[in-house]
PDB file of C-alpha atoms in Angstrom:
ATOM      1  CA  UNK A   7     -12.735 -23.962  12.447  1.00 51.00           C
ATOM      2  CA  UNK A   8     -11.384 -27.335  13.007  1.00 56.00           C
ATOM      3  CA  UNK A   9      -8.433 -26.336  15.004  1.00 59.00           C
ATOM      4  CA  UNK A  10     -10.405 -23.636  17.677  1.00 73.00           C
ATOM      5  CA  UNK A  11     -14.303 -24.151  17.501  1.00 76.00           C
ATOM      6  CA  UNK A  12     -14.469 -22.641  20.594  1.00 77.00           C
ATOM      7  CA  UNK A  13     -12.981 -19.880  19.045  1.00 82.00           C
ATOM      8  CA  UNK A  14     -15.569 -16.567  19.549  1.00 80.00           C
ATOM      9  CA  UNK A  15     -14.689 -16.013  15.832  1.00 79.00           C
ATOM     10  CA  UNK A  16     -15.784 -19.131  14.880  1.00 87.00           C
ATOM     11  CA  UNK A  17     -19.898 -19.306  13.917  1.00 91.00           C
ATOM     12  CA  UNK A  18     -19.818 -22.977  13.323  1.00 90.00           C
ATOM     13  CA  UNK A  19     -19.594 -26.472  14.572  1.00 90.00           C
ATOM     14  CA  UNK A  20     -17.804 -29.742  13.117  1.00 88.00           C
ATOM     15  CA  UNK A  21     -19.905 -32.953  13.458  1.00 88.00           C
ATOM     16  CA  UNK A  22     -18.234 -36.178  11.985  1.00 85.00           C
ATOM     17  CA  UNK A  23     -19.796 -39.763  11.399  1.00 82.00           C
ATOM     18  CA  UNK A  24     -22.718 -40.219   8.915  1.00 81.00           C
ATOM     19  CA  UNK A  25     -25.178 -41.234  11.243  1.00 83.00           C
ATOM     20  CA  UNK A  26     -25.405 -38.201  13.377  1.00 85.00           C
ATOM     21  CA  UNK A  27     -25.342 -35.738  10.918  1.00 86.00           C
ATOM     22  CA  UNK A  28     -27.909 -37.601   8.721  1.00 84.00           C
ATOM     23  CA  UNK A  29     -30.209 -36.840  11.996  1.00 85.00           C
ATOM     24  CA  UNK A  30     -28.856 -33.281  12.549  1.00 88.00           C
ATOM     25  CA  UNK A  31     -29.474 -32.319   9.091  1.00 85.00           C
ATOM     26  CA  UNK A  32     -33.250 -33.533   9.015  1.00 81.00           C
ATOM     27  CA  UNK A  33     -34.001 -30.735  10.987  1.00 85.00           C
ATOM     28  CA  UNK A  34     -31.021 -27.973  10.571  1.00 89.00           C
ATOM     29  CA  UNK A  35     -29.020 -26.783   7.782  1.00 89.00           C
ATOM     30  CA  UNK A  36     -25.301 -27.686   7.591  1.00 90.00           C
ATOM     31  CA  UNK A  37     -23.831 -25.017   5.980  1.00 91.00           C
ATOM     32  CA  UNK A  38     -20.967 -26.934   4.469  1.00 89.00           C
ATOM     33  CA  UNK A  39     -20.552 -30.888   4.415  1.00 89.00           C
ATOM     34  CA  UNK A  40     -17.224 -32.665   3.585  1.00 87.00           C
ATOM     35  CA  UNK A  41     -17.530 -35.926   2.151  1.00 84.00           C
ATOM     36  CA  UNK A  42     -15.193 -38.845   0.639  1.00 80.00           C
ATOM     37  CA  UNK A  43     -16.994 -40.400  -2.570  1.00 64.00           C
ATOM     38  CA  UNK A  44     -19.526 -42.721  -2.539  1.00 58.00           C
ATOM     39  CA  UNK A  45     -21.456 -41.424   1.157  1.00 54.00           C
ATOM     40  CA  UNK A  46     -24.964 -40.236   1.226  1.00 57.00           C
ATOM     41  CA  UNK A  47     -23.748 -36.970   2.363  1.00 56.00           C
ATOM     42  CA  UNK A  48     -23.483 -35.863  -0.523  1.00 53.00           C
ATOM     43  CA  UNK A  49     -27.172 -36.026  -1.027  1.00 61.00           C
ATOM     44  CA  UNK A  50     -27.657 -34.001   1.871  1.00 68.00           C
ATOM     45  CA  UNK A  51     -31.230 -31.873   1.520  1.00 65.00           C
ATOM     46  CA  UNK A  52     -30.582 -28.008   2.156  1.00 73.00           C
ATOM     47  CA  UNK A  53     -27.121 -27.705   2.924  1.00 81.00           C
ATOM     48  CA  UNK A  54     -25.748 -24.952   1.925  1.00 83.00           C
ATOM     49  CA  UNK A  55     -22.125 -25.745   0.192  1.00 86.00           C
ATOM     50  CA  UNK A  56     -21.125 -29.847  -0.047  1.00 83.00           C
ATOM     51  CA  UNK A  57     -17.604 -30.666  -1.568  1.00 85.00           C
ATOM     52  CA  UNK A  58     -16.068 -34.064  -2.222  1.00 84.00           C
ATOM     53  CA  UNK A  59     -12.511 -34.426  -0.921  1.00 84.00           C
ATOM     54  CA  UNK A  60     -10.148 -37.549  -1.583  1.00 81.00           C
ATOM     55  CA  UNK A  61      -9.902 -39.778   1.333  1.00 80.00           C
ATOM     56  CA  UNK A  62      -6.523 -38.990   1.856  1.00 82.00           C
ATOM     57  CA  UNK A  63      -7.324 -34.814   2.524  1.00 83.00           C
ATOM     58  CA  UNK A  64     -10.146 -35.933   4.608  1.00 81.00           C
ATOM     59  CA  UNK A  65      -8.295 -38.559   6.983  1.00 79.00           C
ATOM     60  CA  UNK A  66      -5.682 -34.943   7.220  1.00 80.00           C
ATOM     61  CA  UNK A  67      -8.378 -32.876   8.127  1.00 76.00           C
ATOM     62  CA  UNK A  68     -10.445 -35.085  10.477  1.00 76.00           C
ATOM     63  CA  UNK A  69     -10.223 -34.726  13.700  1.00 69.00           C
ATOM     64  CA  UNK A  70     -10.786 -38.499  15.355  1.00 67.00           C
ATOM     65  CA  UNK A  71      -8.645 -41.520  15.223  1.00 67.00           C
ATOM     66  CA  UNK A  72     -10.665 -43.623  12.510  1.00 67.00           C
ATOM     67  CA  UNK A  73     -12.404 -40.948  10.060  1.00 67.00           C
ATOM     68  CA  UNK A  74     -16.176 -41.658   9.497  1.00 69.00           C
ATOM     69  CA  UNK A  75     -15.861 -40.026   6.071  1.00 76.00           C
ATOM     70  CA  UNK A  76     -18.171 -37.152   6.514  1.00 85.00           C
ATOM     71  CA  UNK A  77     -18.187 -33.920   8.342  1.00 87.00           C
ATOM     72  CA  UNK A  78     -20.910 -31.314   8.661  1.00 89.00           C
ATOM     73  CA  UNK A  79     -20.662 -28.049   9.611  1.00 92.00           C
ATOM     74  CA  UNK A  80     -23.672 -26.071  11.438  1.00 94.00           C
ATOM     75  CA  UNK A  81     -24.097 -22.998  13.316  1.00 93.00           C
ATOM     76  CA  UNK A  82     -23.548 -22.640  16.820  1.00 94.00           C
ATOM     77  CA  UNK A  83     -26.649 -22.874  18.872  1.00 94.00           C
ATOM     78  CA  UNK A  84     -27.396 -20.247  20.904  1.00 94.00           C
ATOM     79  CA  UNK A  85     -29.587 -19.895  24.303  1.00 95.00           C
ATOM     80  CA  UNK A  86     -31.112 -17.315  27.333  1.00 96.00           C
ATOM     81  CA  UNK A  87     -32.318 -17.572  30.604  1.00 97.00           C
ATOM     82  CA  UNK A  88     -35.871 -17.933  29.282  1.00 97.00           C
ATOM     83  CA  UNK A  89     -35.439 -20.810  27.214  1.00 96.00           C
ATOM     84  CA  UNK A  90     -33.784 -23.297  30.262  1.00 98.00           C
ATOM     85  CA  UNK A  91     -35.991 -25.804  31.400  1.00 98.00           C
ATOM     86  CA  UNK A  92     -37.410 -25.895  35.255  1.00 98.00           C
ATOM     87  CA  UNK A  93     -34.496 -28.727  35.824  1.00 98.00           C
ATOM     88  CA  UNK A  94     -30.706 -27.628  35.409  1.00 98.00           C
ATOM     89  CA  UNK A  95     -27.784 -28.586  35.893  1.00 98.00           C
ATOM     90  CA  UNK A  96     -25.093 -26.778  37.014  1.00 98.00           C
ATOM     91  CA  UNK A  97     -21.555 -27.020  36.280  1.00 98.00           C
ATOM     92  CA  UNK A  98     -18.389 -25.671  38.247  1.00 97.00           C
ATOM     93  CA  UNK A  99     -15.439 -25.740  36.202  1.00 96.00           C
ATOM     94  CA  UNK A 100     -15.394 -29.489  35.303  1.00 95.00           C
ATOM     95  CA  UNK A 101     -12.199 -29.570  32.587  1.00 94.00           C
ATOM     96  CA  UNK A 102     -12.536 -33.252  31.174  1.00 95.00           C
ATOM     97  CA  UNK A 103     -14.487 -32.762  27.809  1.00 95.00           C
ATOM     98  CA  UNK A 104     -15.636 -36.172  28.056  1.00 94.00           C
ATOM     99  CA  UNK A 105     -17.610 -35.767  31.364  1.00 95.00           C
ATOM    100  CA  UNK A 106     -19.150 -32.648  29.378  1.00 97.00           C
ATOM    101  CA  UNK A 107     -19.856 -34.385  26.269  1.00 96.00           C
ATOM    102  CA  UNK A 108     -21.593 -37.438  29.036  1.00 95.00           C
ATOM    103  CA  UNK A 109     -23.664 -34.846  30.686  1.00 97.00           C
ATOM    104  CA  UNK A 110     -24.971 -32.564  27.977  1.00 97.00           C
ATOM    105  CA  UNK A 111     -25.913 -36.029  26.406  1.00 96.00           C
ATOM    106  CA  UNK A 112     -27.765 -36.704  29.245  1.00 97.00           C
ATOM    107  CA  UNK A 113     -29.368 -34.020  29.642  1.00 98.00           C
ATOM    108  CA  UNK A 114     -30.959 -34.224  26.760  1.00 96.00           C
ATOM    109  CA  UNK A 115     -32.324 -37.576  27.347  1.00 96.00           C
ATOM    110  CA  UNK A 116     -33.986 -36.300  30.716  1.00 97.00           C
ATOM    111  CA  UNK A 117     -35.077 -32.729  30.053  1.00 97.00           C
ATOM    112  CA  UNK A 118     -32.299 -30.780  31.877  1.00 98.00           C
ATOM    113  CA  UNK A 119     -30.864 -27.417  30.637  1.00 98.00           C
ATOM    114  CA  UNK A 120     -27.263 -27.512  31.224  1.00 98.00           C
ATOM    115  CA  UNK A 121     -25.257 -24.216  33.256  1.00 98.00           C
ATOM    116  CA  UNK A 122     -21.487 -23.633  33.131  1.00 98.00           C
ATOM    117  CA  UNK A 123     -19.347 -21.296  35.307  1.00 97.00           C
ATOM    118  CA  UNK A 124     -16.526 -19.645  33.696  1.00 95.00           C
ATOM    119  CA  UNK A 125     -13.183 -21.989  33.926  1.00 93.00           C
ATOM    120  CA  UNK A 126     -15.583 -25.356  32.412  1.00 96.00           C
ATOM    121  CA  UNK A 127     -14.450 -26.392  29.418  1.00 96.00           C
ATOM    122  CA  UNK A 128     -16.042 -25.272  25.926  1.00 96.00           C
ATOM    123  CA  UNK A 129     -19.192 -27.182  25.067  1.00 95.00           C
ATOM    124  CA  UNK A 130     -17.938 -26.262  21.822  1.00 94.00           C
ATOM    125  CA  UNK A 131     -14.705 -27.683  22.232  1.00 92.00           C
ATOM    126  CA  UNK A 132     -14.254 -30.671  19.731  1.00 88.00           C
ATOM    127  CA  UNK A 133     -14.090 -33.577  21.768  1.00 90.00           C
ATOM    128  CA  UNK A 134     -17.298 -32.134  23.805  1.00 94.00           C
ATOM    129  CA  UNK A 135     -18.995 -32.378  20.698  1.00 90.00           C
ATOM    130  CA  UNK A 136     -18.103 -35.705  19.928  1.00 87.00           C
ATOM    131  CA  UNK A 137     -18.815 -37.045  23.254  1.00 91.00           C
ATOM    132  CA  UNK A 138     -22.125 -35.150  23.149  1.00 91.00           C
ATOM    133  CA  UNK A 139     -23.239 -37.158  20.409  1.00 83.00           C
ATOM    134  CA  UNK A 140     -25.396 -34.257  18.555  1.00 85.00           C
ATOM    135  CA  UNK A 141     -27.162 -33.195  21.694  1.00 91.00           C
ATOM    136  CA  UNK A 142     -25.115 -30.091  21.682  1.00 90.00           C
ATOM    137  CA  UNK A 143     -28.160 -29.068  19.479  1.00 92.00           C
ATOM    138  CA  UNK A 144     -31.155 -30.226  21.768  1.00 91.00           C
ATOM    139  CA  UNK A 145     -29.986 -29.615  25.263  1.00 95.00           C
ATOM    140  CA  UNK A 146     -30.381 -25.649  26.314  1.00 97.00           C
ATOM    141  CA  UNK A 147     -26.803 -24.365  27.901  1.00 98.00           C
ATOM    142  CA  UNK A 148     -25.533 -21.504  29.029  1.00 98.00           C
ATOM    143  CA  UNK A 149     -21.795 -20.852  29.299  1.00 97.00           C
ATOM    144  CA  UNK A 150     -19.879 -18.888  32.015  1.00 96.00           C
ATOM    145  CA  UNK A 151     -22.791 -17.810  34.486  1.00 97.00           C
ATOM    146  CA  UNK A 152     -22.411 -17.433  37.994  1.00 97.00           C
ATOM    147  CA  UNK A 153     -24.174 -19.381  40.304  1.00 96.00           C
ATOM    148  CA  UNK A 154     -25.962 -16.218  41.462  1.00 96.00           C
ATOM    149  CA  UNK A 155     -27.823 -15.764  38.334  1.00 97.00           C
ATOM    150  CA  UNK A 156     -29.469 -19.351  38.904  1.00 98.00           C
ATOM    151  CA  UNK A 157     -30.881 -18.889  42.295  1.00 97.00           C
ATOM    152  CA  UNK A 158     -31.858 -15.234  41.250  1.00 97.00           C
ATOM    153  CA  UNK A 159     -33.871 -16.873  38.645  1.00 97.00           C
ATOM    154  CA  UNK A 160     -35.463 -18.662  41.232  1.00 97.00           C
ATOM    155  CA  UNK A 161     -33.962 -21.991  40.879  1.00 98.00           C
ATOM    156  CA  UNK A 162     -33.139 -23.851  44.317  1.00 97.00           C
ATOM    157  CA  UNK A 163     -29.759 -24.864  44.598  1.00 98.00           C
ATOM    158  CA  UNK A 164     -29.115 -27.806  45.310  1.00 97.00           C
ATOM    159  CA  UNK A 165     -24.727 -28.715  45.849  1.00 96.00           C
ATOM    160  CA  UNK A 166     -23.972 -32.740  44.894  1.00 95.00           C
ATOM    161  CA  UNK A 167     -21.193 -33.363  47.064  1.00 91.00           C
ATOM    162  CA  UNK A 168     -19.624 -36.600  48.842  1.00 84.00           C
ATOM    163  CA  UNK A 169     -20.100 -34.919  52.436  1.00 83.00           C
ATOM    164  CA  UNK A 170     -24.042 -34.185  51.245  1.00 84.00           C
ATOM    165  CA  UNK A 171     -26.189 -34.142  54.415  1.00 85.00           C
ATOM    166  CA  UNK A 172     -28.873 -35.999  52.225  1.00 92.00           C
ATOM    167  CA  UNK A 173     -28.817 -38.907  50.363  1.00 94.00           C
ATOM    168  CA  UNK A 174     -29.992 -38.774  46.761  1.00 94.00           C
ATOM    169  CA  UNK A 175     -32.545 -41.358  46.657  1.00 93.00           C
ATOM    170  CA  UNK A 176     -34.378 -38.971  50.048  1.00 92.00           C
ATOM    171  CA  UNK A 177     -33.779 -36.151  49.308  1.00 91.00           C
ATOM    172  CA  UNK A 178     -36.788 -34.076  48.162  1.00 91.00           C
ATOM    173  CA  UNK A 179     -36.611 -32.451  44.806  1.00 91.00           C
ATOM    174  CA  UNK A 180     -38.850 -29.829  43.297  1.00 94.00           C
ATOM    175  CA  UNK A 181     -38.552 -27.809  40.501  1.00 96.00           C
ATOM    176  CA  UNK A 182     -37.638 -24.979  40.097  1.00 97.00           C
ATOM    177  CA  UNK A 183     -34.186 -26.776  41.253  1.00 98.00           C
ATOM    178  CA  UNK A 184     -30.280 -26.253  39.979  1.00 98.00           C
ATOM    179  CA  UNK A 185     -28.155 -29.514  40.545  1.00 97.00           C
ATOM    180  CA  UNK A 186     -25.183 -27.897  41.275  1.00 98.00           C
ATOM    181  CA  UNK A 187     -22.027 -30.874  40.177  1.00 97.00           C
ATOM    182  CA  UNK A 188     -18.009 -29.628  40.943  1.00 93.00           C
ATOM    183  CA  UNK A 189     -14.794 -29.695  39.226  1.00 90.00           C
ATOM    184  CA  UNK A 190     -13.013 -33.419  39.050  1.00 83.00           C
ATOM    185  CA  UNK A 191     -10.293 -32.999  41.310  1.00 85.00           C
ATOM    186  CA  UNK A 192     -11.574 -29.867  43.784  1.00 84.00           C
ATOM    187  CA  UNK A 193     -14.867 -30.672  43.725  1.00 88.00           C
ATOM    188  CA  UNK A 194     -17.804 -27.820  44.186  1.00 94.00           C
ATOM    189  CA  UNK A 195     -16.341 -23.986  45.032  1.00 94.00           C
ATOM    190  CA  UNK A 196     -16.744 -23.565  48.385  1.00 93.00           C
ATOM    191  CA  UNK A 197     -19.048 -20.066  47.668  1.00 94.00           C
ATOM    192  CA  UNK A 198     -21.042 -22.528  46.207  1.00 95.00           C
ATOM    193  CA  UNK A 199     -21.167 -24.659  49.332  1.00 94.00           C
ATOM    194  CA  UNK A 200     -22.290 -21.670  51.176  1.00 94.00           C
ATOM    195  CA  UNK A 201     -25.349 -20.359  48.849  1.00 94.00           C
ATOM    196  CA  UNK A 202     -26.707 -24.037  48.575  1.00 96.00           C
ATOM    197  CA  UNK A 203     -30.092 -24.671  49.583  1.00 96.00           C
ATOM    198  CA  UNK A 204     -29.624 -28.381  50.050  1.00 95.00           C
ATOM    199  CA  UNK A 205     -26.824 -30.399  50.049  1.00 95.00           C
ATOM    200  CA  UNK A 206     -26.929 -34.707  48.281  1.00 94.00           C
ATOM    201  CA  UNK A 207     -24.730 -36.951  48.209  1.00 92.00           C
ATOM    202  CA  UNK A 208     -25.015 -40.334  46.765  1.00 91.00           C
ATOM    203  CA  UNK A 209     -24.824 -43.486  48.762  1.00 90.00           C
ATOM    204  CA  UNK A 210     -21.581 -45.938  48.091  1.00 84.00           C
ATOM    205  CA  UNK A 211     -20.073 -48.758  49.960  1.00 84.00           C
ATOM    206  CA  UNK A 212     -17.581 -48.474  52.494  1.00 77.00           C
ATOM    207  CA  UNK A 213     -14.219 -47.266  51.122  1.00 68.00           C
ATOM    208  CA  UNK A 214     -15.031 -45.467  47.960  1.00 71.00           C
ATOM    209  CA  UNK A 215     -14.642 -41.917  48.129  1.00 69.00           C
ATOM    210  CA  UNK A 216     -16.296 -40.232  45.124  1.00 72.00           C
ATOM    211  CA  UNK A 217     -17.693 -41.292  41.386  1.00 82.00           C
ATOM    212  CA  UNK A 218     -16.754 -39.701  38.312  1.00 89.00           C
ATOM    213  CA  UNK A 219     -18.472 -35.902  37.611  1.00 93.00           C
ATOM    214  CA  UNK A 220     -20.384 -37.576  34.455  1.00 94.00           C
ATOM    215  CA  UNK A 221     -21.538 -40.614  36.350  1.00 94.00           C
ATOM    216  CA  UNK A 222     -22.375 -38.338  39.458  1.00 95.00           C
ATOM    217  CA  UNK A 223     -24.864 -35.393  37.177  1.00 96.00           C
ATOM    218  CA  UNK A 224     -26.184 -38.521  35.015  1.00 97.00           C
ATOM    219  CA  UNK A 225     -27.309 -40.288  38.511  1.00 96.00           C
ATOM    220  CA  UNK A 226     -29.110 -37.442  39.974  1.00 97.00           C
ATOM    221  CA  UNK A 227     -30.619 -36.453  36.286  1.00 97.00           C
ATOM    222  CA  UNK A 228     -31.840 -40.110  36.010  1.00 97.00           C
ATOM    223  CA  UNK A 229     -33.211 -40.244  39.676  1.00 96.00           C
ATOM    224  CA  UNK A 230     -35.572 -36.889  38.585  1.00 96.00           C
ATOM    225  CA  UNK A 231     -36.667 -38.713  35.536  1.00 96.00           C
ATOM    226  CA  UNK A 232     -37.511 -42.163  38.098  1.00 95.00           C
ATOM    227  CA  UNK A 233     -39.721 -39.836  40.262  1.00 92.00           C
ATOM    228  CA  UNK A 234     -41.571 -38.969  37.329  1.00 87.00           C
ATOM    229  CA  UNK A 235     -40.512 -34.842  37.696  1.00 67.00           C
TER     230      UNK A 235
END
């Protein structure tokens, strides 16, 4: 479970540091929690097995540089069509779990549902998880989807690109509307070019070519939230 969440054969997700699952478990049920002695985890309402381990098994088994002395283990969220939000962004094969982590994070924080086509990284991959912070559990995804399936849901698509014919901050934006962000290096597919409804870009000085896929879906997320959408 540690090794290959992303694993299909793998129901469960690892979340280590105290302070996030503390918040995770107020309102879902960690089915097993590892502790080191002396942490409130072990005091954990509701969850279903907890075992103490020495501090020298856990720092083996953890997965981070500097162990937080507790990991909690809960199921693997699970969402449809129905259940994403009028707002969504849309992900084409971005690779850097980071940038994943970043965006489902904010995502949560501004009411998007998250979309991934098939070659994006695992949002259950273990750094995506970390980097997510816990909203893993309170942002709606869905993995692998082509684009198709957005705009047949009726979703405008709308393709965040440096060549954008409009600039974010006049571009109009109306939901039902999927923000459409490309890989790191390649950028957007171009079939995904082609079936865009509207094309943004967002406006830099002179000389710099492109911004980070995190910073780029967190700007345009942010600027929705500003116009009060």
């Amino acid at each position: 479970m540690l090794e290959r969440p992303e694993s299909e054969e793998c129901p469960w997700i690892a979340v280590e540091g105290l302070k996030t699952v503390l918040q995770l478990a107020g309102r879902l049920t960690p089915q097993l929690v590892l502790h080191c002695q002396g942490k409130r985890a072990a005091r954990l309402p509701g969850a279903a097995e907890t075992v103490q381990l020495t501090p020298a098994l856990f720092r083996a088994l953890s997965r981070v540089d500097a162990p937080q002395e507790v990991i909690a283990f809960f199921d693997k969220p699970s969402y449809s069509w129905e259940q994403m939000p009028p707002w969504l962004l849309y992900l084409d094969r971005l690779r850097d779990p980071g940038n994943l982590g970043t965006l489902l994070r904010t995502a949560a924080a501004t009411g998007f549902g998250v979309a991934t086509s098939a070659g994006t990284v695992s949002v259950f991959n273990a750094k995506v998880v970390r980097a997510s912070a816990g909203s893993l559990f309170e942002t709606p995804f869905l993995q692998g989807v082509p684009v198709q399936e957005a705009k047949e849901r009726g979703y405008r698509l709308c393709a965040a690109s440096a060549r954008g014919a409009d600039s974010l901050f006049e571009l109009p934006l109306e939901p039902p509307c999927a923000i459409a962000v490309g890989n790191e290096g390649a950028g957007l597919a171009e079939p995904i070019l082609d079936q865009a409804d509207a094309s943004v870009r967002i406006p830099m000085v002179e000389g710099v070519e492109s911004l980070n896929a995190g910073v780029v879906g967190s700007l345009i997320m942010f600027e929705v939230v500003r116009r009060g959408r």
